[in-house]
Amino acid sequence: MSDNNFNNNTKLDDLRMRLEGLDVGTKKLNELIQERNSDVRYFMDLLYALDFVDFSRKLYFEEGDCSFYDYISDNMYRYKQEKIHSKAVRLINKKRDS
């Protein structure tokens, strides 16, 4: 084997090792990006939930003094206590059981 071929093979092996190192780094970077995107989705969901709660506190039934927030809170409490009386909670149970 000539010196030129030996140098080319050595360079090729060196490049392969560098490429493998880049692949490992790329995989780790992709994992971090996916984790970050998951965190962003989680916090966007939290912000939406906070906006929803705030809006539901301001929104009242047309002919009543009860806000949607109060109505939902009451039904959540009943649902957790298994004292289910409202139509909304019965619909939740029906959908869950089917």
PDB file of C-alpha atoms in Angstrom:
ATOM      1  CA  MET A   1       0.000   0.000   0.000  1.00  0.00           C
ATOM      2  CA  SER A   2       1.386   3.331  -0.926  1.00  0.00           C
ATOM      3  CA  ASP A   3       1.770   6.201   1.493  1.00  0.00           C
ATOM      4  CA  ASN A   4      -0.925   8.139  -0.367  1.00  0.00           C
ATOM      5  CA  ASN A   5      -3.492   5.339   0.086  1.00  0.00           C
ATOM      6  CA  PHE A   6      -2.512   4.995   3.760  1.00  0.00           C
ATOM      7  CA  ASN A   7      -2.973   8.743   4.306  1.00  0.00           C
ATOM      8  CA  ASN A   8      -6.335   8.648   2.504  1.00  0.00           C
ATOM      9  CA  ASN A   9      -7.525   5.698   4.652  1.00  0.00           C
ATOM     10  CA  THR A  10      -6.342   7.448   7.800  1.00  0.00           C
ATOM     11  CA  LYS A  11      -8.152  10.615   6.803  1.00  0.00           C
ATOM     12  CA  LEU A  12     -11.254   8.599   5.914  1.00  0.00           C
ATOM     13  CA  ASP A  13     -11.211   6.856   9.309  1.00  0.00           C
ATOM     14  CA  ASP A  14     -10.771  10.212  11.011  1.00  0.00           C
ATOM     15  CA  LEU A  15     -13.724  11.651   9.099  1.00  0.00           C
ATOM     16  CA  ARG A  16     -15.872   8.631   9.985  1.00  0.00           C
ATOM     17  CA  MET A  17     -15.092   9.070  13.672  1.00  0.00           C
ATOM     18  CA  ARG A  18     -15.935  12.767  13.469  1.00  0.00           C
ATOM     19  CA  LEU A  19     -19.194  11.956  11.689  1.00  0.00           C
ATOM     20  CA  GLU A  20     -20.148   9.460  14.398  1.00  0.00           C
ATOM     21  CA  GLY A  21     -19.431  12.152  16.997  1.00  0.00           C
ATOM     22  CA  LEU A  22     -21.658  14.571  15.098  1.00  0.00           C
ATOM     23  CA  ASP A  23     -24.423  11.966  14.907  1.00  0.00           C
ATOM     24  CA  VAL A  24     -24.350  11.535  18.688  1.00  0.00           C
ATOM     25  CA  GLY A  25     -24.424  15.310  19.148  1.00  0.00           C
ATOM     26  CA  THR A  26     -27.264  15.648  16.646  1.00  0.00           C
ATOM     27  CA  LYS A  27     -29.339  12.981  18.399  1.00  0.00           C
ATOM     28  CA  LYS A  28     -28.826  14.681  21.761  1.00  0.00           C
ATOM     29  CA  LEU A  29     -29.743  18.049  20.241  1.00  0.00           C
ATOM     30  CA  ASN A  30     -32.911  16.573  18.720  1.00  0.00           C
ATOM     31  CA  GLU A  31     -33.870  15.104  22.097  1.00  0.00           C
ATOM     32  CA  LEU A  32     -33.383  18.498  23.736  1.00  0.00           C
ATOM     33  CA  ILE A  33     -35.454  20.196  21.023  1.00  0.00           C
ATOM     34  CA  GLN A  34     -38.288  17.686  21.489  1.00  0.00           C
ATOM     35  CA  GLU A  35     -38.141  18.161  25.260  1.00  0.00           C
ATOM     36  CA  ARG A  36     -38.252  21.939  24.815  1.00  0.00           C
ATOM     37  CA  ASN A  37     -41.202  21.683  22.426  1.00  0.00           C
ATOM     38  CA  SER A  38     -43.025  19.502  24.934  1.00  0.00           C
ATOM     39  CA  ASP A  39     -42.376  22.078  27.662  1.00  0.00           C
ATOM     40  CA  VAL A  40     -43.633  24.861  25.411  1.00  0.00           C
ATOM     41  CA  ARG A  41     -46.858  22.933  24.660  1.00  0.00           C
ATOM     42  CA  TYR A  42     -47.345  22.294  28.388  1.00  0.00           C
ATOM     43  CA  PHE A  43     -46.959  25.971  29.287  1.00  0.00           C
ATOM     44  CA  MET A  44     -49.193  27.033  26.381  1.00  0.00           C
ATOM     45  CA  ASP A  45     -51.859  24.669  27.744  1.00  0.00           C
ATOM     46  CA  LEU A  46     -51.441  26.226  31.197  1.00  0.00           C
ATOM     47  CA  LEU A  47     -51.819  29.728  29.782  1.00  0.00           C
ATOM     48  CA  TYR A  48     -54.939  28.651  27.898  1.00  0.00           C
ATOM     49  CA  ALA A  49     -56.365  27.119  31.074  1.00  0.00           C
ATOM     50  CA  LEU A  50     -55.736  30.324  33.004  1.00  0.00           C
ATOM     51  CA  ASP A  51     -57.384  32.388  30.253  1.00  0.00           C
ATOM     52  CA  PHE A  52     -60.314  29.975  30.230  1.00  0.00           C
ATOM     53  CA  VAL A  53     -60.798  30.262  33.986  1.00  0.00           C
ATOM     54  CA  ASP A  54     -60.561  34.045  33.861  1.00  0.00           C
ATOM     55  CA  PHE A  55     -63.081  34.225  31.022  1.00  0.00           C
ATOM     56  CA  SER A  56     -65.471  31.775  32.674  1.00  0.00           C
ATOM     57  CA  ARG A  57     -65.509  33.946  35.808  1.00  0.00           C
ATOM     58  CA  LYS A  58     -66.655  36.924  33.728  1.00  0.00           C
ATOM     59  CA  LEU A  59     -69.262  35.051  31.701  1.00  0.00           C
ATOM     60  CA  TYR A  60     -72.686  34.696  33.289  1.00  0.00           C
ATOM     61  CA  PHE A  61     -75.759  32.761  32.236  1.00  0.00           C
ATOM     62  CA  GLU A  62     -78.253  34.975  30.409  1.00  0.00           C
ATOM     63  CA  GLU A  63     -80.953  34.803  33.047  1.00  0.00           C
ATOM     64  CA  GLY A  64     -79.070  34.140  36.222  1.00  0.00           C
ATOM     65  CA  ASP A  65     -76.567  35.360  38.697  1.00  0.00           C
ATOM     66  CA  CYS A  66     -74.273  32.361  38.366  1.00  0.00           C
ATOM     67  CA  SER A  67     -71.085  32.520  36.317  1.00  0.00           C
ATOM     68  CA  PHE A  68     -69.953  29.615  34.189  1.00  0.00           C
ATOM     69  CA  TYR A  69     -66.976  29.299  36.534  1.00  0.00           C
ATOM     70  CA  ASP A  70     -69.270  28.879  39.547  1.00  0.00           C
ATOM     71  CA  TYR A  71     -71.414  26.371  37.670  1.00  0.00           C
ATOM     72  CA  ILE A  72     -68.424  24.298  36.568  1.00  0.00           C
ATOM     73  CA  SER A  73     -66.771  24.491  40.011  1.00  0.00           C
ATOM     74  CA  ASP A  74     -69.945  23.308  41.688  1.00  0.00           C
ATOM     75  CA  ASN A  75     -70.324  20.429  39.277  1.00  0.00           C
ATOM     76  CA  MET A  76     -66.674  19.446  39.646  1.00  0.00           C
ATOM     77  CA  TYR A  77     -67.131  19.332  43.404  1.00  0.00           C
ATOM     78  CA  ARG A  78     -70.261  17.200  43.072  1.00  0.00           C
ATOM     79  CA  TYR A  79     -68.515  14.964  40.579  1.00  0.00           C
ATOM     80  CA  LYS A  80     -65.546  14.432  42.910  1.00  0.00           C
ATOM     81  CA  GLN A  81     -67.867  13.774  45.852  1.00  0.00           C
ATOM     82  CA  GLU A  82     -69.913  11.409  43.644  1.00  0.00           C
ATOM     83  CA  LYS A  83     -73.033  13.430  44.415  1.00  0.00           C
ATOM     84  CA  ILE A  84     -73.896  13.705  40.778  1.00  0.00           C
ATOM     85  CA  HIS A  85     -77.088  15.665  40.135  1.00  0.00           C
ATOM     86  CA  SER A  86     -76.497  17.948  37.187  1.00  0.00           C
ATOM     87  CA  LYS A  87     -77.096  17.206  33.545  1.00  0.00           C
ATOM     88  CA  ALA A  88     -73.523  18.241  32.680  1.00  0.00           C
ATOM     89  CA  VAL A  89     -72.009  15.692  35.053  1.00  0.00           C
ATOM     90  CA  ARG A  90     -74.350  12.945  33.845  1.00  0.00           C
ATOM     91  CA  LEU A  91     -73.186  13.653  30.283  1.00  0.00           C
ATOM     92  CA  ILE A  92     -69.568  13.370  31.393  1.00  0.00           C
ATOM     93  CA  ASN A  93     -70.248  10.008  33.028  1.00  0.00           C
ATOM     94  CA  LYS A  94     -72.198   8.762  30.021  1.00  0.00           C
ATOM     95  CA  LYS A  95     -69.354   9.662  27.668  1.00  0.00           C
ATOM     96  CA  ARG A  96     -66.759   8.126  30.017  1.00  0.00           C
ATOM     97  CA  ASP A  97     -68.689   4.866  30.409  1.00  0.00           C
ATOM     98  CA  SER A  98     -69.274   4.359  26.700  1.00  0.00           C
TER      99      SER A  98
END
